[in-house]
CSV table of C-alpha atoms in Angstrom, one decimal:
chain,number,residue,atom,x,y,z
A,1,MET,CA,92.6,138.3,100.1
A,2,SER,CA,94.7,135.7,98.1
A,3,GLU,CA,97.0,136.5,95.3
A,4,GLN,CA,98.6,133.7,93.2
A,5,ILE,CA,102.2,134.4,92.5
A,6,THR,CA,103.0,134.6,88.8
A,7,GLY,CA,104.8,131.5,87.6
A,8,ALA,CA,104.2,129.7,90.9
A,9,ARG,CA,103.5,126.4,89.4
A,10,GLY,CA,106.7,126.2,87.3
A,11,GLY,CA,108.5,123.0,87.7
A,12,MET,CA,105.9,121.5,90.0
A,13,ARG,CA,104.2,118.1,89.9
A,14,ASP,CA,100.9,117.8,88.1
A,15,PRO,CA,98.3,118.4,90.9
A,16,GLY,CA,96.5,115.2,89.9
A,17,ARG,CA,99.7,113.0,89.7
A,18,ASP,CA,100.1,110.0,91.9
A,19,ASN,CA,102.9,110.8,94.3
A,20,GLY,CA,103.8,107.1,94.4
A,21,ARG,CA,102.8,106.4,98.0
A,22,LEU,CA,100.0,103.8,98.5
A,23,GLY,CA,98.7,104.7,95.0
A,24,VAL,CA,97.0,107.8,96.4
A,25,SER,CA,96.8,111.0,94.3
A,26,ARG,CA,97.6,113.9,96.5
A,27,ARG,CA,99.5,117.1,96.8
A,28,ASN,CA,101.9,117.9,99.6
A,29,ILE,CA,101.5,121.6,100.6
A,30,ALA,CA,103.6,123.5,103.0
A,31,VAL,CA,101.7,126.3,104.8
A,32,ILE,CA,104.1,128.7,106.4
A,33,LEU,CA,102.5,130.9,109.1
A,34,ALA,CA,104.3,134.3,109.2
A,35,GLY,CA,101.9,136.5,111.0
A,36,GLY,CA,103.7,137.1,114.3
A,37,SER,CA,104.6,140.5,115.7
A,38,GLY,CA,108.0,139.6,117.3
A,39,ARG,CA,107.7,142.0,120.2
A,40,ARG,CA,109.6,139.7,122.5
A,41,VAL,CA,112.6,139.7,120.2
A,42,GLY,CA,112.9,143.5,120.5
A,43,GLY,CA,112.5,146.3,118.0
A,44,ASP,CA,109.6,147.1,115.6
A,45,CYS,CA,110.4,144.6,112.9
A,46,PRO,CA,108.4,141.4,113.0
A,47,LYS,CA,110.8,138.5,113.8
A,48,GLN,CA,110.0,136.7,110.6
A,49,PHE,CA,111.6,139.6,108.7
A,50,LEU,CA,114.7,139.9,110.8
A,51,GLN,CA,118.0,139.1,109.1
A,52,VAL,CA,120.0,136.1,110.1
A,53,GLY,CA,122.9,134.6,108.1
A,54,GLY,CA,122.3,137.1,105.4
A,55,LYS,CA,118.7,136.2,104.8
A,56,THR,CA,115.4,136.9,106.6
A,57,VAL,CA,114.0,134.2,108.9
A,58,LEU,CA,111.0,133.8,106.5
A,59,GLU,CA,113.3,133.2,103.6
A,60,LEU,CA,115.1,130.4,105.4
A,61,SER,CA,111.8,128.7,106.3
A,62,ILE,CA,110.5,129.0,102.7
A,63,GLU,CA,113.8,127.6,101.3
A,64,ALA,CA,113.6,124.5,103.6
A,65,PHE,CA,110.3,123.4,102.0
A,66,HIS,CA,111.1,124.8,98.5
A,67,ARG,CA,114.1,122.6,98.1
A,68,ASN,CA,112.3,119.4,99.3
A,69,SER,CA,111.4,117.5,96.1
A,70,ARG,CA,108.3,116.0,97.7
A,71,ILE,CA,106.7,119.4,98.4
A,72,ASP,CA,104.4,120.4,95.6
A,73,GLY,CA,103.3,123.8,96.6
A,74,ILE,CA,103.7,126.5,99.3
A,75,ALA,CA,101.3,129.0,100.8
A,76,VAL,CA,102.6,131.8,103.0
A,77,VAL,CA,100.0,133.3,105.5
A,78,THR,CA,101.1,136.7,106.9
A,79,ARG,CA,99.7,139.9,108.3
A,80,ALA,CA,97.6,142.1,105.9
A,81,ASP,CA,100.1,144.9,106.2
A,82,CYS,CA,103.0,142.6,105.2
A,83,LEU,CA,101.6,141.1,102.0
A,84,ASP,CA,103.6,143.2,99.6
A,85,ARG,CA,106.7,142.6,101.6
A,86,VAL,CA,106.3,138.8,101.4
A,87,ARG,CA,105.4,138.9,97.8
A,88,ASP,CA,108.6,140.8,97.1
A,89,ILE,CA,110.6,138.3,99.0
A,90,VAL,CA,109.1,135.4,97.0
A,91,ARG,CA,109.7,137.1,93.7
A,92,ARG,CA,113.3,138.1,94.5
A,93,GLY,CA,114.1,134.6,95.8
A,94,GLY,CA,112.6,132.9,92.8
A,95,TYR,CA,110.5,130.6,95.0
A,96,ALA,CA,108.5,129.0,92.2
A,97,LYS,CA,106.6,126.7,94.5
A,98,VAL,CA,105.0,129.5,96.4
A,99,GLU,CA,101.4,129.5,95.0
A,100,HIS,CA,99.7,131.9,97.4
A,101,VAL,CA,100.5,134.7,99.7
A,102,VAL,CA,97.5,135.5,101.8
A,103,ALA,CA,96.4,137.5,104.9
A,104,GLY,CA,95.7,135.6,108.0
A,105,GLY,CA,93.8,136.5,111.2
A,106,ARG,CA,94.8,138.0,114.5
A,107,GLU,CA,95.0,134.5,116.0
A,108,ARG,CA,96.8,131.4,114.8
A,109,HIS,CA,93.7,129.3,114.0
A,110,LEU,CA,92.4,132.1,111.7
A,111,SER,CA,95.6,131.9,109.7
A,112,THR,CA,95.1,128.1,109.4
A,113,LEU,CA,91.5,128.6,108.3
A,114,ALA,CA,92.8,131.0,105.6
A,115,ALA,CA,95.0,128.3,104.2
A,116,LEU,CA,92.3,125.7,104.3
A,117,GLU,CA,90.2,127.9,102.1
A,118,LEU,CA,92.9,127.6,99.4
A,119,TYR,CA,93.1,123.8,99.2
A,120,GLY,CA,90.0,121.9,98.7
A,121,GLY,CA,91.4,118.6,97.6
A,122,GLU,CA,90.2,115.8,99.9
A,123,ASP,CA,93.6,114.1,99.9
A,124,ASP,CA,95.8,117.3,100.0
A,125,CYS,CA,98.4,117.0,102.8
A,126,LEU,CA,99.1,120.2,104.6
A,127,LEU,CA,102.3,120.7,106.5
A,128,ILE,CA,101.7,123.7,108.7
A,129,HIS,CA,104.9,125.4,109.9
A,130,ASP,CA,105.8,128.4,112.0
A,131,ALA,CA,108.0,130.7,109.9
A,132,VAL,CA,110.1,131.4,113.0
A,133,ARG,CA,111.4,127.9,113.0
A,134,PRO,CA,113.9,128.4,110.1
A,135,LEU,CA,116.1,125.4,110.8
A,136,VAL,CA,113.5,122.7,110.2
A,137,SER,CA,115.3,119.7,108.6
A,138,GLN,CA,114.6,117.8,105.5
A,139,ARG,CA,114.4,114.7,107.6
A,140,ILE,CA,111.5,116.1,109.6
A,141,ILE,CA,109.7,117.2,106.5
A,142,ASP,CA,110.1,113.8,104.9
A,143,ASP,CA,109.0,112.0,108.1
A,144,CYS,CA,105.8,114.1,108.2
A,145,ILE,CA,105.0,113.3,104.6
A,146,ASP,CA,105.7,109.6,105.2
A,147,ALA,CA,103.6,109.5,108.3
A,148,LEU,CA,100.6,110.8,106.4
A,149,ASP,CA,100.6,107.6,104.4
A,150,THR,CA,99.0,105.9,107.4
A,151,ALA,CA,97.8,108.8,109.6
A,152,ASP,CA,95.5,111.8,109.1
A,153,ALA,CA,97.2,114.0,111.7
A,154,VAL,CA,100.9,114.2,112.6
A,155,ASP,CA,102.8,116.2,115.3
A,156,VAL,CA,106.5,116.8,115.6
A,157,ALA,CA,108.0,116.6,119.1
A,158,VAL,CA,111.1,116.1,121.2
A,159,PRO,CA,111.4,114.5,124.6
A,160,ALA,CA,111.0,117.0,127.5
A,161,THR,CA,114.3,117.5,129.3
A,162,ASP,CA,112.9,119.2,132.4
A,163,THR,CA,110.4,118.0,135.0
A,164,ILE,CA,107.0,119.5,134.2
A,165,ILE,CA,104.6,120.4,137.0
A,166,ALA,CA,100.9,121.2,136.9
A,167,VAL,CA,99.7,123.9,139.3
A,168,ASP,CA,96.3,125.2,140.5
A,169,ASP,CA,95.1,128.8,140.6
A,170,ASN,CA,96.9,129.3,143.9
A,171,GLY,CA,100.2,128.2,142.5
A,172,HIS,CA,100.3,124.9,144.3
A,173,ILE,CA,101.5,121.7,142.6
A,174,VAL,CA,98.6,119.4,141.7
A,175,ASP,CA,100.4,116.9,139.5
A,176,ILE,CA,103.9,115.9,138.4
A,177,PRO,CA,103.5,113.9,135.2
A,178,PRO,CA,106.2,111.3,134.5
A,179,ARG,CA,108.8,113.1,132.3
A,180,GLN,CA,109.3,110.1,130.0
A,181,THR,CA,105.7,110.5,128.7
A,182,LEU,CA,106.1,114.2,128.0
A,183,ARG,CA,107.2,115.9,124.7
A,184,ASN,CA,107.9,119.4,123.6
A,185,VAL,CA,105.9,120.2,120.5
A,186,GLN,CA,107.5,121.7,117.4
A,187,THR,CA,106.3,122.3,113.8
A,188,PRO,CA,105.4,121.4,111.2
A,189,GLN,CA,102.2,119.8,112.1
A,190,ALA,CA,100.8,117.8,109.2
A,191,PHE,CA,97.2,116.8,108.2
A,192,ARG,CA,95.0,115.4,105.5
A,193,ALA,CA,93.1,118.5,104.6
A,194,ARG,CA,89.7,116.9,105.0
A,195,ARG,CA,90.5,115.8,108.5
A,196,LEU,CA,91.7,119.2,109.7
A,197,ARG,CA,88.7,120.9,108.0
A,198,GLU,CA,86.3,118.5,109.8
A,199,ALA,CA,88.0,119.3,113.2
A,200,PHE,CA,87.7,123.1,112.7
A,201,ARG,CA,84.0,122.7,111.6
A,202,LEU,CA,83.3,121.2,114.9
A,203,ALA,CA,85.5,123.6,116.9
A,204,LEU,CA,83.9,126.7,115.3
A,205,ALA,CA,80.4,125.4,116.2
A,206,ASP,CA,81.5,125.1,119.9
A,207,SER,CA,80.9,128.3,121.8
A,208,SER,CA,83.5,127.2,124.4
A,209,PHE,CA,86.3,126.7,121.7
A,210,VAL,CA,89.6,128.1,122.9
A,211,PRO,CA,92.0,128.7,120.0
A,212,THR,CA,95.3,126.7,120.2
A,213,ASP,CA,97.6,124.8,117.9
A,214,ASP,CA,96.1,122.7,115.1
A,215,CYS,CA,96.9,119.3,116.6
A,216,SER,CA,95.1,120.3,119.7
A,217,VAL,CA,92.0,121.1,117.7
A,218,VAL,CA,92.1,117.6,116.2
A,219,PHE,CA,92.8,116.0,119.5
A,220,ARG,CA,89.8,117.7,121.2
A,221,TYR,CA,87.2,117.5,118.5
A,222,LEU,CA,88.2,114.3,116.7
A,223,PRO,CA,89.2,112.0,119.6
A,224,GLN,CA,88.7,109.0,117.3
A,225,CYS,CA,91.5,110.3,115.1
A,226,PRO,CA,95.0,109.1,116.2
A,227,ILE,CA,97.7,111.7,116.0
A,228,LYS,CA,101.1,110.2,114.9
A,229,VAL,CA,104.1,111.7,116.6
A,230,VAL,CA,107.4,111.9,114.7
A,231,GLU,CA,110.7,112.8,116.2
A,232,GLY,CA,111.7,116.4,116.1
A,233,ASP,CA,115.1,117.9,116.5
A,234,THR,CA,116.6,120.2,119.2
A,235,ALA,CA,118.0,122.3,116.3
A,236,ASN,CA,114.5,123.1,115.2
A,237,ILE,CA,114.2,126.0,117.6
A,238,LYS,CA,111.5,128.6,117.6
A,239,ILE,CA,112.7,132.2,117.6
A,240,THR,CA,111.0,133.9,120.5
A,241,TYR,CA,113.7,135.9,122.2
A,242,LYS,CA,116.8,137.8,121.0
A,243,GLU,CA,118.9,134.9,122.4
A,244,ASP,CA,117.2,132.5,119.9
A,245,MET,CA,118.4,134.7,117.0
A,246,GLU,CA,121.9,134.2,118.3
A,247,LYS,CA,121.5,130.4,118.4
A,248,VAL,CA,120.2,130.4,114.8
A,249,GLU,CA,123.1,132.5,113.7
A,250,ALA,CA,125.6,130.2,115.4
A,251,ALA,CA,123.9,127.1,113.8
A,252,LEU,CA,124.2,128.7,110.3
A,253,ARG,CA,127.9,129.4,110.8
A,254,HIS,CA,128.5,125.8,111.6
A,255,THR,CA,126.8,124.2,108.7
A,256,THR,CA,129.0,122.5,106.1
A,257,GLU,CA,126.8,123.5,103.1
A,258,PRO,CA,126.5,127.2,102.5
A,259,ASP,CA,122.9,127.1,101.4
A,260,VAL,CA,121.6,124.5,103.9
A,261,PRO,CA,120.9,125.6,107.5
A,262,ALA,CA,122.4,123.4,110.2
A,263,GLY,CA,120.2,120.4,110.9
A,264,ASN,CA,118.9,120.2,107.4
A,265,GLY,CA,120.5,117.0,106.4
A,266,THR,CA,118.7,114.2,104.5
A,267,LYS,CA,118.9,110.5,104.9
A,268,ASP,CA,121.5,110.3,102.1
A,269,ASN,CA,123.3,113.5,103.2
A,270,PRO,CA,123.2,113.7,107.0
A,271,PRO,CA,124.1,117.0,108.7
A,272,GLN,CA,127.7,117.4,109.9
A,273,GLY,CA,129.0,119.5,112.8
A,274,ARG,CA,125.5,120.6,113.9
A,275,ASN,CA,125.2,122.4,117.2
A,276,GLU,CA,122.4,120.9,119.4
A,277,GLN,CA,120.3,123.7,120.5
A,278,GLU,CA,117.6,123.6,123.2
A,279,LYS,CA,114.2,124.9,122.4
């Protein structure tokens, strides 16, 4: 199911090299989940392959991690019928850090499991990202990597701007949580590979397991494992509807660097003129 891309390791760190943080030898791996169908966007083309700003959504997401000097390798998990298409994108784009293009499952957690099969290092750090969030910033990527120095699981989130209500089966309000405690979750979600593997081992042994996002699996099955939350960005939108494509297009037009999507500033080179977009 997996195919290693020719020349994928060119220019990468030695896998056994100490990354210089806490004296721990580890690799930082970006796992890009690109298996969606995109029906809500409209048309027959999966949304990760739609063109925006002259590139596909998937290309923009790959580039965000490829240009981060702290990312050692990239795996793209996609639909079985899209493997050749993704491999062609990787080759044409010269994305040397992409090590694997593999087929995932029909549900998100099966795609995560496909990535876990690729990386067995106990200290490997996996940043699992939705391909349809093409404006993820370098600051978010760096913050996730930094947080894994002291945490085994990391989530990215922004404060909720709307009041959230909980309802029962009859559509009646049963709770109104304080908004200041609520966050809207984004990606990447980051993990030490051994910890995420342990959580899924327990989840898959549970007949009542309901697939959800990866942090939720850790939260439910490893309650003793704190999940660090790092600040997201309202520009880090997820493409779900046609209107979201228009927001990404507008953000790309307003960037000051032609090859850097809006919101992708670094600590030394902050973004300028970025449009704040709601999720």
